[in-house]
Amino acid sequence: MPLNHDDTIPTRQSLLERLKDWEDQKSWVDFFNTYWKLIYGVARQAGLTEAEAQDVVQETVIAVAKKMGEFKTDPAFGSFKSWLLLITRRRISDQFRKRPPQLEFTRPRADATPRTPTLERLQDGETPPLERIWQEEWERNLVDIALEKVKQLVSSKQFLLFYQQAFKQWSPRKVANQYGVSVAQVYMAKYRVSGVLKREIKKLERKGM
């Protein structure tokens, strides 16, 4: 049976309903693969170490598993995005409380904007609130998921020409010289793949990702 690309990343509604079945291991794997980078990235941006951020991922998934039966998929009860943020925030707070005093300040990940990584500073007006970090990581995670879908929809060559321009910031001339194609082909690849990426992002947004 041909693969339905719309099913490669499950919709929020259908996935959440399936997660209420503890025995549905495939859905829990789908959940982990979809959201672990988001949770990990937020924890690192908040100032936790790599090991602490990994603990946050594990403990957040466990908490979701325990509380999944309480979550209402009716939008009137609030979005899954906000609910997951609430759980993640609590697990991040737990990690800060576990720290010995000498580890109160730590360096965030290398690609993160420097922030004071204390729970108090995360909650005051001196740094962007955790909600903003969550939104930035949510959008980054959405693009990553969309890119994986795009790889299945375009040729590997087209994706490579697009990726080197859009994400590596190579000039069209450099891409053309590197891969032995014309500049026109480079421009066309970027145009076509960008359009596919935008469509996939919109699909994920409609699904509540």
Coordinates of C-alpha atoms in Angstrom, one line a residue:
M1 CA 0.0 0.0 0.0
P2 CA 1.4 3.4 -0.9
L3 CA 2.5 5.6 2.0
N4 CA 0.1 8.4 2.8
H5 CA 2.4 11.3 3.5
D6 CA -0.3 13.1 5.5
D7 CA 0.0 10.2 8.0
T8 CA 3.8 10.3 8.5
I9 CA 3.3 12.8 11.3
P10 CA 0.1 12.1 13.1
T11 CA -2.4 14.8 13.6
R12 CA -2.7 16.2 17.1
Q13 CA -6.2 15.0 17.6
S14 CA -5.8 11.5 16.4
L15 CA -2.4 11.0 18.2
L16 CA -3.7 12.3 21.5
E17 CA -6.7 10.0 21.3
R18 CA -4.4 7.0 20.7
L19 CA -2.1 8.0 23.5
K20 CA -4.9 7.3 26.0
D21 CA -4.2 3.6 25.2
W22 CA -1.2 2.7 27.3
E23 CA -0.6 -0.4 25.1
D24 CA -0.3 1.6 21.9
Q25 CA 3.5 1.6 21.8
K26 CA 3.7 2.9 18.2
S27 CA 1.7 6.0 19.1
W28 CA 4.0 6.6 22.1
V29 CA 7.0 6.3 19.8
D30 CA 5.4 8.8 17.4
F31 CA 4.8 11.2 20.3
F32 CA 8.4 10.9 21.5
N33 CA 9.9 11.3 17.9
T34 CA 7.7 14.4 17.3
Y35 CA 8.2 16.3 20.6
W36 CA 11.5 15.3 22.2
K37 CA 13.6 17.8 20.3
L38 CA 11.1 20.6 21.3
I39 CA 11.2 19.7 25.0
Y40 CA 15.0 19.2 25.0
G41 CA 15.6 22.5 23.1
V42 CA 13.4 24.5 25.6
A43 CA 15.2 22.9 28.6
R44 CA 18.6 23.9 27.1
Q45 CA 17.5 27.4 26.2
A46 CA 16.2 27.7 29.8
G47 CA 19.8 27.1 31.0
L48 CA 19.9 23.4 31.9
T49 CA 22.8 21.2 31.1
E50 CA 22.6 18.5 28.5
A51 CA 22.1 15.8 31.1
E52 CA 19.4 17.8 32.9
A53 CA 17.6 18.5 29.7
Q54 CA 17.6 14.8 28.9
D55 CA 16.1 14.2 32.3
V56 CA 13.4 16.8 31.5
V57 CA 12.5 15.0 28.3
Q58 CA 12.2 11.7 30.1
E59 CA 10.2 13.0 33.0
T60 CA 7.9 15.1 30.7
V61 CA 7.1 12.0 28.6
I62 CA 6.4 10.0 31.8
A63 CA 4.2 12.8 33.2
V64 CA 2.3 13.0 29.9
A65 CA 1.7 9.2 30.0
K66 CA 0.4 9.5 33.6
K67 CA -1.9 12.4 32.9
M68 CA -3.0 11.6 29.4
G69 CA -6.3 10.3 30.5
E70 CA -7.1 13.6 32.2
F71 CA -6.4 15.7 29.1
K72 CA -9.4 16.8 27.1
T73 CA -9.0 17.0 23.3
D74 CA -11.9 19.5 23.1
P75 CA -10.3 22.9 22.3
A76 CA -12.5 24.4 25.0
F77 CA -10.3 22.8 27.6
G78 CA -7.2 24.5 26.2
S79 CA -4.6 23.5 23.6
F80 CA -2.3 20.5 23.8
K81 CA 0.6 22.9 23.1
S82 CA -0.2 24.9 26.3
W83 CA -0.7 21.8 28.3
L84 CA 2.6 20.3 27.2
L85 CA 4.4 23.6 28.0
L86 CA 2.9 23.5 31.5
I87 CA 4.2 20.0 32.1
T88 CA 7.6 20.9 30.6
R89 CA 7.9 24.0 32.8
R90 CA 7.3 22.0 35.9
R91 CA 10.0 19.5 35.0
I92 CA 12.4 22.3 34.2
S93 CA 11.6 23.8 37.6
D94 CA 12.2 20.4 39.3
Q95 CA 15.7 20.3 37.7
F96 CA 16.6 23.7 39.0
R97 CA 15.5 22.8 42.5
K98 CA 17.6 19.6 42.4
R99 CA 20.8 21.6 41.7
P100 CA 23.4 22.1 44.4
P101 CA 24.1 25.8 45.1
Q102 CA 27.3 25.8 43.1
L103 CA 25.5 24.8 39.9
E104 CA 22.9 27.6 40.1
F105 CA 24.6 29.3 37.2
T106 CA 25.5 27.3 34.1
R107 CA 26.4 28.1 30.5
P108 CA 23.5 27.5 28.1
R109 CA 24.1 25.5 24.9
A110 CA 26.5 27.1 22.4
D111 CA 23.9 28.1 19.9
A112 CA 21.6 29.7 22.5
T113 CA 21.2 33.3 23.3
P114 CA 22.9 33.9 26.6
R115 CA 20.4 34.0 29.5
T116 CA 20.7 33.8 33.2
P117 CA 19.6 30.2 33.9
T118 CA 17.9 30.5 37.2
L119 CA 14.3 29.7 37.8
E120 CA 13.7 33.2 39.3
R121 CA 15.2 35.0 36.3
L122 CA 13.2 32.9 33.9
Q123 CA 10.1 34.2 35.6
D124 CA 10.9 37.9 36.0
G125 CA 11.1 40.6 33.4
E126 CA 14.8 40.5 32.8
T127 CA 14.8 37.7 30.3
P128 CA 12.3 36.5 27.7
P129 CA 9.5 34.4 29.4
L130 CA 9.6 30.7 29.0
E131 CA 6.5 31.0 26.7
R132 CA 8.6 32.9 24.2
I133 CA 11.4 30.3 24.3
W134 CA 8.7 27.6 23.9
Q135 CA 7.2 29.4 20.9
E136 CA 10.6 29.7 19.2
E137 CA 11.5 26.1 19.8
W138 CA 8.0 25.0 18.7
E139 CA 8.4 26.8 15.4
R140 CA 11.9 25.3 14.9
N141 CA 10.6 21.9 15.7
L142 CA 7.7 22.3 13.2
V143 CA 10.2 23.3 10.5
D144 CA 12.3 20.2 11.2
I145 CA 9.3 17.9 11.0
A146 CA 8.2 19.6 7.8
L147 CA 11.7 19.2 6.3
E148 CA 11.6 15.5 6.9
K149 CA 8.3 15.3 5.1
V150 CA 9.7 17.4 2.2
K151 CA 12.5 15.0 1.7
Q152 CA 9.9 12.3 0.8
L153 CA 8.2 14.6 -1.7
V154 CA 11.1 16.0 -3.8
S155 CA 14.2 14.4 -5.3
S156 CA 17.4 14.3 -3.1
K157 CA 19.2 16.5 -5.6
Q158 CA 16.5 19.2 -5.5
F159 CA 16.5 19.1 -1.7
L160 CA 20.2 19.4 -1.5
L161 CA 20.3 22.4 -3.8
F162 CA 17.6 24.0 -1.8
Y163 CA 19.1 23.2 1.6
Q164 CA 22.5 24.6 0.8
Q165 CA 20.9 27.9 -0.2
A166 CA 18.2 28.2 2.4
F167 CA 20.0 26.8 5.5
K168 CA 23.7 26.9 4.7
Q169 CA 23.4 30.4 3.2
W170 CA 25.5 29.4 0.1
S171 CA 25.1 31.7 -2.9
P172 CA 23.4 30.3 -6.0
R173 CA 26.7 30.5 -7.9
K174 CA 28.5 28.5 -5.2
V175 CA 25.9 25.8 -5.1
A176 CA 25.9 25.6 -8.9
N177 CA 29.7 25.2 -9.0
Q178 CA 29.8 22.7 -6.2
Y179 CA 27.2 20.3 -7.7
G180 CA 27.9 20.9 -11.4
V181 CA 24.5 22.4 -12.3
S182 CA 23.3 25.6 -13.8
V183 CA 22.4 28.7 -11.7
A184 CA 18.9 28.4 -13.2
Q185 CA 18.6 24.9 -11.8
V186 CA 19.6 26.1 -8.4
Y187 CA 17.0 28.9 -8.4
M188 CA 14.3 26.5 -9.6
A189 CA 15.1 24.0 -6.9
K190 CA 14.9 26.7 -4.2
Y191 CA 11.6 27.9 -5.7
R192 CA 10.0 24.5 -5.9
V193 CA 11.2 23.1 -2.6
S194 CA 10.4 26.3 -0.7
G195 CA 6.8 26.0 -2.0
V196 CA 6.5 22.4 -0.8
L197 CA 8.0 23.3 2.6
K198 CA 5.5 26.1 3.1
R199 CA 2.6 23.8 2.2
E200 CA 3.9 21.2 4.7
I201 CA 4.3 23.8 7.4
K202 CA 0.7 25.0 6.9
K203 CA -0.6 21.4 7.0
L204 CA 1.2 20.8 10.4
E205 CA -0.2 24.1 11.7
R206 CA -3.7 23.1 10.8
K207 CA -3.2 19.8 12.5
G208 CA -2.2 21.6 15.7
M209 CA 1.5 20.7 15.6

